[in-house]
GROMACS .gro file of N, CA, C and O in nm:
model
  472
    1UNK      N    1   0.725  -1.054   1.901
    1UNK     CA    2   0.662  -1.063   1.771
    1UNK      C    3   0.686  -0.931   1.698
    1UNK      O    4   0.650  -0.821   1.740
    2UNK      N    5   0.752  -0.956   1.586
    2UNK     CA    6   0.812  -0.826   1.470
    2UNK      C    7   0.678  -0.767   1.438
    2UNK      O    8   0.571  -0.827   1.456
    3UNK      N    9   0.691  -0.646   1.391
    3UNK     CA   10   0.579  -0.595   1.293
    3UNK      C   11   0.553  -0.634   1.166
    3UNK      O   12   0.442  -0.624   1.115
    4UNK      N   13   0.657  -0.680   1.106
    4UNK     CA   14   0.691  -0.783   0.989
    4UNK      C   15   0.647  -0.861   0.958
    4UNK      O   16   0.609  -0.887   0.844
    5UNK      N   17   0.637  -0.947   1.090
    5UNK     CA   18   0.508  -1.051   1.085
    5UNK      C   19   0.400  -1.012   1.117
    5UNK      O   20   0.322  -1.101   1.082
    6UNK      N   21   0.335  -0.916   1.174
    6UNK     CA   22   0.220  -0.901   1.157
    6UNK      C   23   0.172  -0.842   1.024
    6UNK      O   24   0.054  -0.860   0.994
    7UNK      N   25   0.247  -0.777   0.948
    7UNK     CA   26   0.220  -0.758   0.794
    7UNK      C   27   0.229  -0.889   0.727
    7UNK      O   28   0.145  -0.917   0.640
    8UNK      N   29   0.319  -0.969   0.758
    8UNK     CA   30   0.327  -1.116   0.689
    8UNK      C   31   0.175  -1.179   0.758
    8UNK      O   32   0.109  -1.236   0.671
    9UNK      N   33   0.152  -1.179   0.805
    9UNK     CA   34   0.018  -1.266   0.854
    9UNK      C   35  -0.060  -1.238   0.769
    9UNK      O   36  -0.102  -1.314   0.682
   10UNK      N   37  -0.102  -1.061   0.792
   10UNK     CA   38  -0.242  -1.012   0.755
   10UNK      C   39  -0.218  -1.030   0.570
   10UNK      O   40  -0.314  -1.023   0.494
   11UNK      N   41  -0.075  -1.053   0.522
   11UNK     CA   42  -0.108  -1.068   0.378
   11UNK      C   43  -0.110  -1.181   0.342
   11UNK      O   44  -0.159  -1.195   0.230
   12UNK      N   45  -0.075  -1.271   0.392
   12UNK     CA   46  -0.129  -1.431   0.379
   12UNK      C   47  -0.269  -1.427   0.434
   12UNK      O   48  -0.326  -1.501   0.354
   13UNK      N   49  -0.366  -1.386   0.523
   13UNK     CA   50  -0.516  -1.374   0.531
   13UNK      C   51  -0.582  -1.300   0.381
   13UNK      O   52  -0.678  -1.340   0.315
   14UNK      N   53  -0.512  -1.203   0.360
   14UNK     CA   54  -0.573  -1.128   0.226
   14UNK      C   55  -0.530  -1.215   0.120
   14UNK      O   56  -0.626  -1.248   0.050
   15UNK      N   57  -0.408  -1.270   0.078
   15UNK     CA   58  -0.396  -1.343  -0.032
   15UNK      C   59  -0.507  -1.473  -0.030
   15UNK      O   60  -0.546  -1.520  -0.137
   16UNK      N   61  -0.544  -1.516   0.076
   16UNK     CA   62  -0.638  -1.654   0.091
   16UNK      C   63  -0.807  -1.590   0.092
   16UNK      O   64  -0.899  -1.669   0.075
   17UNK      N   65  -0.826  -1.493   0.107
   17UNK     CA   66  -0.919  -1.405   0.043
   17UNK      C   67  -0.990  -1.407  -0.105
   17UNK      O   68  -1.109  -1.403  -0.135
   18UNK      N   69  -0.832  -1.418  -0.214
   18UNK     CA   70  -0.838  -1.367  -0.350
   18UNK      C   71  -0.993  -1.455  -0.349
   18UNK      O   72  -1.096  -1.389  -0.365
   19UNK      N   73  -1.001  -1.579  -0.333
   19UNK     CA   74  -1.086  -1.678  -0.388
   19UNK      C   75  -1.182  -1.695  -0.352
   19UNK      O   76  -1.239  -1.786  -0.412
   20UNK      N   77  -1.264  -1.626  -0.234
   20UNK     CA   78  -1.306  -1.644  -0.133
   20UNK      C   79  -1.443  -1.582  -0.170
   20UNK      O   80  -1.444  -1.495  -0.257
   21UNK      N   81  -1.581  -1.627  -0.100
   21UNK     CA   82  -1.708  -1.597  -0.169
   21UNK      C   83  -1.749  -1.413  -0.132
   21UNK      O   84  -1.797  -1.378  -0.024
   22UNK      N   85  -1.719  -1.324  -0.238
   22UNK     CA   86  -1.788  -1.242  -0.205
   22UNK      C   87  -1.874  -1.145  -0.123
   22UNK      O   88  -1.881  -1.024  -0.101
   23UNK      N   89  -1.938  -1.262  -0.089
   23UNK     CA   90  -2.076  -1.225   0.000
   23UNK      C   91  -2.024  -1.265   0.113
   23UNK      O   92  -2.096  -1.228   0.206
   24UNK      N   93  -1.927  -1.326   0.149
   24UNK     CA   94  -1.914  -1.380   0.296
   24UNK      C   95  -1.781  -1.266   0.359
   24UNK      O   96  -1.757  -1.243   0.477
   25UNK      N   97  -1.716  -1.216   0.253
   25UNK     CA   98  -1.587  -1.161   0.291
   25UNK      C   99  -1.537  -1.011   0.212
   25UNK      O  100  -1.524  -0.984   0.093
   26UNK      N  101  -1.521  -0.952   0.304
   26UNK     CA  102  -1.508  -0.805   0.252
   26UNK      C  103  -1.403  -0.757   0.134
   26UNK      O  104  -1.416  -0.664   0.053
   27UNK      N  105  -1.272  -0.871   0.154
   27UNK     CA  106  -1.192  -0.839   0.110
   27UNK      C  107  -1.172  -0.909  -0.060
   27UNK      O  108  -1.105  -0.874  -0.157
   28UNK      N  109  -1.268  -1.023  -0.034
   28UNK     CA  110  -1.313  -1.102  -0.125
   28UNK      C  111  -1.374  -1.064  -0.235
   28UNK      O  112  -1.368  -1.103  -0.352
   29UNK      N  113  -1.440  -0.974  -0.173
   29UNK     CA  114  -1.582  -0.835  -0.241
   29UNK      C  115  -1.478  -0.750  -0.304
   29UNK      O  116  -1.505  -0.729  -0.422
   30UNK      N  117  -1.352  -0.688  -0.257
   30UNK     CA  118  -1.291  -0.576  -0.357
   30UNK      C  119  -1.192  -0.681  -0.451
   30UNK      O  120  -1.155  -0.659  -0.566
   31UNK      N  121  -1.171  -0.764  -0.395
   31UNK     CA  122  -1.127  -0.860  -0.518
   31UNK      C  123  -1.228  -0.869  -0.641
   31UNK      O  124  -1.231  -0.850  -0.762
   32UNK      N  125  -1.290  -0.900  -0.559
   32UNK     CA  126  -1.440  -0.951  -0.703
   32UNK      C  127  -1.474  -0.804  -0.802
   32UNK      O  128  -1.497  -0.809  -0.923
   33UNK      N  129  -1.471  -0.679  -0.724
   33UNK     CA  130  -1.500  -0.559  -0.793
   33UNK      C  131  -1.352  -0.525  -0.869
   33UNK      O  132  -1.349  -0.448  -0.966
   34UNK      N  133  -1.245  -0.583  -0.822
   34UNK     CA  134  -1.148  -0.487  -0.926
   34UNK      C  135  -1.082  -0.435  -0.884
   34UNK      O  136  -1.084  -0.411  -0.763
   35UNK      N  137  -0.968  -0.385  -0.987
   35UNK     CA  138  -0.847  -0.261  -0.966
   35UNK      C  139  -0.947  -0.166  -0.908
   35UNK      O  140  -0.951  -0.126  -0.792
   36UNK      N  141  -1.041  -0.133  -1.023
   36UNK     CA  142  -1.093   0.038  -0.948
   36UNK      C  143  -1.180   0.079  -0.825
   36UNK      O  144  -1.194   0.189  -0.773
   37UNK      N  145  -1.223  -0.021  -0.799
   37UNK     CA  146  -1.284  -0.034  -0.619
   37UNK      C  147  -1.181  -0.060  -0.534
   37UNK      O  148  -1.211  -0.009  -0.426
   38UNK      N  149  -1.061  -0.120  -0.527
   38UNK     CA  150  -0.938  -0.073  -0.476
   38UNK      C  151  -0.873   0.017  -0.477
   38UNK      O  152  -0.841   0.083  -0.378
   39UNK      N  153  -0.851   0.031  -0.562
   39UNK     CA  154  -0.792   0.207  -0.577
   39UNK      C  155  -0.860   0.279  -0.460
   39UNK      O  156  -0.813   0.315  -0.353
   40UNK      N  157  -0.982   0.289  -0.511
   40UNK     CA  158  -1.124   0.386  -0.489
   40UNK      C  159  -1.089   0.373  -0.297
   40UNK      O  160  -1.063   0.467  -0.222
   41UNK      N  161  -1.101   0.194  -0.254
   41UNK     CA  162  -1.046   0.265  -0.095
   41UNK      C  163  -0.937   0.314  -0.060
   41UNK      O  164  -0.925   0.390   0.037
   42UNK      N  165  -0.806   0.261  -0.165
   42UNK     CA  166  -0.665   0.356  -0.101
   42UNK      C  167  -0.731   0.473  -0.036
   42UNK      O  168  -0.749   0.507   0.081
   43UNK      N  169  -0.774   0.542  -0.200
   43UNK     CA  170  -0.792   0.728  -0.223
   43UNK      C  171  -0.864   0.749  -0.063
   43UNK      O  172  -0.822   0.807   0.037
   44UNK      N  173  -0.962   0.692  -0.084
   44UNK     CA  174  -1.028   0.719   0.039
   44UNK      C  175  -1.012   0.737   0.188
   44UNK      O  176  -1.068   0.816   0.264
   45UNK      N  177  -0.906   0.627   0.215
   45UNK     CA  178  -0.857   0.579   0.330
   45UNK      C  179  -0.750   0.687   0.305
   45UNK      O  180  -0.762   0.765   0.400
   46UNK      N  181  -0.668   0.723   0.238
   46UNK     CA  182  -0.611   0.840   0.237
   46UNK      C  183  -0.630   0.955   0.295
   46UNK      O  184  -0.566   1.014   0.382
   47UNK      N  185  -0.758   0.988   0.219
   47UNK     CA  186  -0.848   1.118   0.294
   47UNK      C  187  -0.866   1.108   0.401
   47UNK      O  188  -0.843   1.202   0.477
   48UNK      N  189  -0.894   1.034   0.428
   48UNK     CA  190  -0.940   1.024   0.575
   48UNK      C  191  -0.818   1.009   0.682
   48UNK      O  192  -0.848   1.056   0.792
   49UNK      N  193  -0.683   0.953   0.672
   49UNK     CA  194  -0.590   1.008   0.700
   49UNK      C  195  -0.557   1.166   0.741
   49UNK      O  196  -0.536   1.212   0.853
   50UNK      N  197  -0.559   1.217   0.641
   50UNK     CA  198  -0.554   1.350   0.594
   50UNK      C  199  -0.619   1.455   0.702
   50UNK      O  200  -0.569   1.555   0.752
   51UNK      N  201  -0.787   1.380   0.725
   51UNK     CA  202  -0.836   1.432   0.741
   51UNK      C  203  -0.842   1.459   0.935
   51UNK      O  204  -0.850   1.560   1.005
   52UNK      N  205  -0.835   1.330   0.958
   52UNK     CA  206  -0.796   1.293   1.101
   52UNK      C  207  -0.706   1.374   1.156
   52UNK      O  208  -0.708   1.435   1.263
   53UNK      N  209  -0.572   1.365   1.010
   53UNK     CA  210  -0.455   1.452   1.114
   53UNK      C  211  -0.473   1.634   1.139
   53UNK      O  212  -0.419   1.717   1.212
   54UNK      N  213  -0.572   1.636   1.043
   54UNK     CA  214  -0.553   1.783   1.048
   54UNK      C  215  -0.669   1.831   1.177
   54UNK      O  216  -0.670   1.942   1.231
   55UNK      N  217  -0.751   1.727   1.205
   55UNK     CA  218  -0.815   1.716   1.351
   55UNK      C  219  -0.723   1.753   1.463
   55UNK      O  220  -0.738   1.856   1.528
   56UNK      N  221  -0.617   1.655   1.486
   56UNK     CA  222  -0.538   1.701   1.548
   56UNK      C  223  -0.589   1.508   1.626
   56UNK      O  224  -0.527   1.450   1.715
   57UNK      N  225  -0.683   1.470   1.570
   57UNK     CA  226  -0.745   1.356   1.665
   57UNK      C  227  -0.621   1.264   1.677
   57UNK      O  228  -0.550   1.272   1.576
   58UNK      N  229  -0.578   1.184   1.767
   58UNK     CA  230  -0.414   1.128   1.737
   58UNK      C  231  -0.499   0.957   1.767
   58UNK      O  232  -0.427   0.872   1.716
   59UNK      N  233  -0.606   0.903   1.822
   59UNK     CA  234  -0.614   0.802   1.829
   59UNK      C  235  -0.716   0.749   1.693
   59UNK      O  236  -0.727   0.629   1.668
   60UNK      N  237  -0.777   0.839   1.623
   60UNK     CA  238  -0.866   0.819   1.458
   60UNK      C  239  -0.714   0.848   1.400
   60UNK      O  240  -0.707   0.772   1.303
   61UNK      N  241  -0.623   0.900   1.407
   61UNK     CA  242  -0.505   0.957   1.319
   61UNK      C  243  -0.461   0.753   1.305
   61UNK      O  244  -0.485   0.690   1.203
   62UNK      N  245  -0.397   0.691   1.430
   62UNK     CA  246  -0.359   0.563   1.446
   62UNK      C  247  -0.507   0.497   1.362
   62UNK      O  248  -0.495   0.445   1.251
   63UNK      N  249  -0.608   0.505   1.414
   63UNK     CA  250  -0.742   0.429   1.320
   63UNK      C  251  -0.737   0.420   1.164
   63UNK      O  252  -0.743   0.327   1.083
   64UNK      N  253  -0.725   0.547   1.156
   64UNK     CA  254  -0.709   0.506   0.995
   64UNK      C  255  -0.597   0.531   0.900
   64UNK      O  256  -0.638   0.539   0.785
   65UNK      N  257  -0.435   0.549   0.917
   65UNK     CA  258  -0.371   0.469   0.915
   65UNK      C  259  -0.348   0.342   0.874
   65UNK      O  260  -0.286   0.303   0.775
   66UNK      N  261  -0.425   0.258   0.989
   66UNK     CA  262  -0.455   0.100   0.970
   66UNK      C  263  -0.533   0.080   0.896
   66UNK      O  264  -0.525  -0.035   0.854
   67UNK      N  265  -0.635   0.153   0.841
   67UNK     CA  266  -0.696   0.146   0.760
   67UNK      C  267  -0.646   0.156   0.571
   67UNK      O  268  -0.682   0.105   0.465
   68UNK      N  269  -0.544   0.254   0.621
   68UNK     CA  270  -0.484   0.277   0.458
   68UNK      C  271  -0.407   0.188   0.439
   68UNK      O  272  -0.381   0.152   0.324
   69UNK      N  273  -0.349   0.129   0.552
   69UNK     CA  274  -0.229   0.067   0.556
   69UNK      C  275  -0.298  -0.096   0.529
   69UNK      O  276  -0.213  -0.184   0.543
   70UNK      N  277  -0.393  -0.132   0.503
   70UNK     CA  278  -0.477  -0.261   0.509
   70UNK      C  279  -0.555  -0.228   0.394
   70UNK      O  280  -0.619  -0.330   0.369
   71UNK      N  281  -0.579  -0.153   0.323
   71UNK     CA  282  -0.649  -0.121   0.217
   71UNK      C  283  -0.512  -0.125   0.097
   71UNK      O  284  -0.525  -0.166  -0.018
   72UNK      N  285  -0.399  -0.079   0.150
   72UNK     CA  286  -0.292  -0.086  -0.010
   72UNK      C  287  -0.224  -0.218   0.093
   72UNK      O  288  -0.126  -0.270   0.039
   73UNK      N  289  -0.240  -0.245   0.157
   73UNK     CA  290  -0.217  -0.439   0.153
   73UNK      C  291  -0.318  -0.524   0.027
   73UNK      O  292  -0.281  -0.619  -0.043
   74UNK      N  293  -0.400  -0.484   0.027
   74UNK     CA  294  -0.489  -0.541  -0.026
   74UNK      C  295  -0.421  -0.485  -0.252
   74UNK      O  296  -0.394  -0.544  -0.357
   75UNK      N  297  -0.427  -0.388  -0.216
   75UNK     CA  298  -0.369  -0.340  -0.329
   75UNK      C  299  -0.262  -0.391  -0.358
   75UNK      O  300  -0.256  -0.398  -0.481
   76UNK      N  301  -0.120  -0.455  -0.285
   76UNK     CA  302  -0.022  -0.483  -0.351
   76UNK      C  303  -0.057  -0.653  -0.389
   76UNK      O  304   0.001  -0.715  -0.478
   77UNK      N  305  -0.150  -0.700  -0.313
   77UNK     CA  306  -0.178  -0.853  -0.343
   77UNK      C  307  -0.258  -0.874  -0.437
   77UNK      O  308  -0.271  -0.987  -0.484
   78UNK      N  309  -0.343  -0.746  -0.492
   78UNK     CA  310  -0.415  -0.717  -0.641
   78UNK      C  311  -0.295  -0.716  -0.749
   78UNK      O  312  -0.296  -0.751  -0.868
   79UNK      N  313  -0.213  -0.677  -0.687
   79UNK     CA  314  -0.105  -0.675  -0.812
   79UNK      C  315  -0.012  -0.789  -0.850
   79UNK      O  316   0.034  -0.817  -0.961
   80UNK      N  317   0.010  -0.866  -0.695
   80UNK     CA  318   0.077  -1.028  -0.660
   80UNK      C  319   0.271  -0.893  -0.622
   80UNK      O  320   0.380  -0.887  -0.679
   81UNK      N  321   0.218  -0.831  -0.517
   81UNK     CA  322   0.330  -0.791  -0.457
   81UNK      C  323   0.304  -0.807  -0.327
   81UNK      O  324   0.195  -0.830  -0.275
   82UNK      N  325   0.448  -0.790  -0.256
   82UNK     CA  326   0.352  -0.819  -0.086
   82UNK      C  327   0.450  -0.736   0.009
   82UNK      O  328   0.561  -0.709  -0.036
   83UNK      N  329   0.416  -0.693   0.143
   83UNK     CA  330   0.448  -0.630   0.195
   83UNK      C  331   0.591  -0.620   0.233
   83UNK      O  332   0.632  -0.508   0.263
   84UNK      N  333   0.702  -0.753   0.238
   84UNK     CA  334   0.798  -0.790   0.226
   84UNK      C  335   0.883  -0.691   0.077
   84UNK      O  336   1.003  -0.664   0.085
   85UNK      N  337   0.826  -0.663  -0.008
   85UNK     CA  338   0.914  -0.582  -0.121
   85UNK      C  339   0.906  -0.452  -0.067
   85UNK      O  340   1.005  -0.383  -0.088
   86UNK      N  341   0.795  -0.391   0.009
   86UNK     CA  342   0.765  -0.263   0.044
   86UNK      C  343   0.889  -0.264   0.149
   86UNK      O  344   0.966  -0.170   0.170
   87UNK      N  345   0.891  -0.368   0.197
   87UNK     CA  346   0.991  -0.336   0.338
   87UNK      C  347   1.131  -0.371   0.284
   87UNK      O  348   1.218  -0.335   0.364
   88UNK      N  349   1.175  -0.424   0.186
   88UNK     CA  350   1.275  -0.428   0.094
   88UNK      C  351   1.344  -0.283   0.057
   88UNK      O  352   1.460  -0.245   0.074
   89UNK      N  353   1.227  -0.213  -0.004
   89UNK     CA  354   1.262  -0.063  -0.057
   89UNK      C  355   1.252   0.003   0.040
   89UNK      O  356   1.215   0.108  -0.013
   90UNK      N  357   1.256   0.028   0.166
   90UNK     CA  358   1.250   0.113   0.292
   90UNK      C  359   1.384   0.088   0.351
   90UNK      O  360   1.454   0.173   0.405
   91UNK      N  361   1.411  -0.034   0.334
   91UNK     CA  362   1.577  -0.082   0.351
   91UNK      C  363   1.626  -0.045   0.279
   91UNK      O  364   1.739  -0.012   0.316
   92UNK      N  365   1.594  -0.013   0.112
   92UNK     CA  366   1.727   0.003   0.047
   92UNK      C  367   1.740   0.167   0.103
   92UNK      O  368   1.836   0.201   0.171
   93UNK      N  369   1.643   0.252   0.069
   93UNK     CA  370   1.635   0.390   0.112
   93UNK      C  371   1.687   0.412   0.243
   93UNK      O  372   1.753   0.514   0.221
   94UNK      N  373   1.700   0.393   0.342
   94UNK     CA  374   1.730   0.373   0.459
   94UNK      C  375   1.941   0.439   0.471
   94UNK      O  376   2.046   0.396   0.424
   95UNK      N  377   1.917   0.512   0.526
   95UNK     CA  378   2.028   0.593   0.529
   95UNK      C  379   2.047   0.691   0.434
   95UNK      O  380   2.142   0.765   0.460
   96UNK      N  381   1.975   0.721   0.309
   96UNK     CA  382   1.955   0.823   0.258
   96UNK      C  383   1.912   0.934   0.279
   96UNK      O  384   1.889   0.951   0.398
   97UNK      N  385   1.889   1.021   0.216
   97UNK     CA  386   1.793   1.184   0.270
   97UNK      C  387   1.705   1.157   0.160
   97UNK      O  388   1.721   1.077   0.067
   98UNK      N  389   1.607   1.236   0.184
   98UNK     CA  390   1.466   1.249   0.129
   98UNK      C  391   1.523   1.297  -0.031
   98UNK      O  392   1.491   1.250  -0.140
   99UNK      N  393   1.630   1.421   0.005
   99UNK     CA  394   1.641   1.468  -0.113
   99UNK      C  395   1.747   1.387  -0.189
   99UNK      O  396   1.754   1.400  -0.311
  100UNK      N  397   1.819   1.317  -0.132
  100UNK     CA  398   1.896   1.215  -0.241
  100UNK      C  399   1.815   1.111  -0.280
  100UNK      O  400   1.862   1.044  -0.372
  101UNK      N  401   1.708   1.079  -0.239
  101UNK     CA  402   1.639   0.969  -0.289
  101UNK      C  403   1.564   1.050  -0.388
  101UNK      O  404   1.548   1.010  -0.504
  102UNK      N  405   1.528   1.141  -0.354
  102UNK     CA  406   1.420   1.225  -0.499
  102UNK      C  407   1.537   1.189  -0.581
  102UNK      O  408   1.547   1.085  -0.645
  103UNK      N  409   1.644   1.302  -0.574
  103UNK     CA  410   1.717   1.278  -0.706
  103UNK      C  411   1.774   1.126  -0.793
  103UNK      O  412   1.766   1.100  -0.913
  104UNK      N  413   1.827   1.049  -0.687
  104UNK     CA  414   1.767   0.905  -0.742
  104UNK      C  415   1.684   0.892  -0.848
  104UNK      O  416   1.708   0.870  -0.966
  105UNK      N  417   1.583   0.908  -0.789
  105UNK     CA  418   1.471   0.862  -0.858
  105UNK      C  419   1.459   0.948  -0.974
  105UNK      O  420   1.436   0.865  -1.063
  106UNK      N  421   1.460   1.058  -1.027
  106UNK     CA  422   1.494   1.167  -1.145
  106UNK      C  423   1.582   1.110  -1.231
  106UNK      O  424   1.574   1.117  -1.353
  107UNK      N  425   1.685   1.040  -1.152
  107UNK     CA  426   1.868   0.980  -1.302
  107UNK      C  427   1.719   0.838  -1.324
  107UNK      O  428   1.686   0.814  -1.440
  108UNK      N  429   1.663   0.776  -1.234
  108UNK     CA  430   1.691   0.640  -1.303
  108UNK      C  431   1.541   0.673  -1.380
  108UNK      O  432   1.509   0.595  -1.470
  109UNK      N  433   1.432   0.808  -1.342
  109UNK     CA  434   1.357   0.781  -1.463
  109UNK      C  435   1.376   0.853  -1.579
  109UNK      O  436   1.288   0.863  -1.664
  110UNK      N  437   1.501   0.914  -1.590
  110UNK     CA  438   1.534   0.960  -1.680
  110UNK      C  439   1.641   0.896  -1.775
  110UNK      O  440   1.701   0.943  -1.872
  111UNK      N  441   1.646   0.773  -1.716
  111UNK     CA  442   1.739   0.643  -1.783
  111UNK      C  443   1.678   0.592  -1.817
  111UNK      O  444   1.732   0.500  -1.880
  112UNK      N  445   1.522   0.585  -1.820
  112UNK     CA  446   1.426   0.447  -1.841
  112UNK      C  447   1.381   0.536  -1.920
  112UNK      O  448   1.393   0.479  -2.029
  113UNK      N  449   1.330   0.656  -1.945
  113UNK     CA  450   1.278   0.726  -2.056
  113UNK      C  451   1.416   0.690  -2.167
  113UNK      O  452   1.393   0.623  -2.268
  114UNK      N  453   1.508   0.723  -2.149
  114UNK     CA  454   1.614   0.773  -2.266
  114UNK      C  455   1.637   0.578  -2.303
  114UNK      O  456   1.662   0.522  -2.410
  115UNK      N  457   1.625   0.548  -2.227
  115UNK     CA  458   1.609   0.370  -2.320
  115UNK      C  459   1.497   0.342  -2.371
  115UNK      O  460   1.501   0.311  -2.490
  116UNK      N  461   1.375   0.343  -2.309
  116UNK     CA  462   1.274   0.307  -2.403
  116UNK      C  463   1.270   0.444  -2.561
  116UNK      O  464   1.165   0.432  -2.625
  117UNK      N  465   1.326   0.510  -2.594
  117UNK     CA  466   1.350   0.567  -2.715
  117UNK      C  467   1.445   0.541  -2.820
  117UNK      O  468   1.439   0.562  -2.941
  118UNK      N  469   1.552   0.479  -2.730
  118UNK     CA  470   1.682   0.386  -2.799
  118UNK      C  471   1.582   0.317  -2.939
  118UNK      O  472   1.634   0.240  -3.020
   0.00000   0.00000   0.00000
């Protein structure tokens, strides 16, 4: 069993969520609150990342992780993206360097600025 599919699972459980009563379901609940109570756990689940690693703790480091990593699941299915595009753009990047992909990313937003002024 891929990891692929276990991201494909858990975002077909969160997409069947969107509709789902509130009160019965957690994920249902940041649906019902919004972009900014999503956000609000990325940031969070972030920190706490952050915060774990600089512990040095390596099994809370794996804990929450899964936690960020299930919190912007939830975020890309707020948007109707899904984990499959994330793993799309990790493929395309994939044999690049960090620093050719920065610069990448510099030409093409500096192509998208100089067109939207056209």
């Amino acid at each position: 069993m891929g990891n692929d599919d276990t991201l494909a699972r858990l975002a077909a459980v969160i997409e069947s969520r969107k509709g789902a009563d509130p009160e019965r379901s957690y994920v249902a609940r940041l649906f019902h609150k919004g972009t900014d109570a999503i956000l609000k756990k990325v940031g969070e689940e972030a920190t706490e990342v952050v915060m774990a690693a600089k512990d040095g703790d390596r099994a809370k480091i794996v804990a929450e992780v899964a936690d960020l990593w299930f919190h912007s699941m939830v975020a890309l299915a707020h948007f109707d993206l899904s984990p499959a595009q994330v793993l799309a753009e990790l493929e395309r990047r994939e044999g690049l360097s960090g620093l050719e992909e920065q610069a990448l990313r510099k030409v093409r937003e500096r192509d998208a600025a100089a067109q939207a002024r056209e």
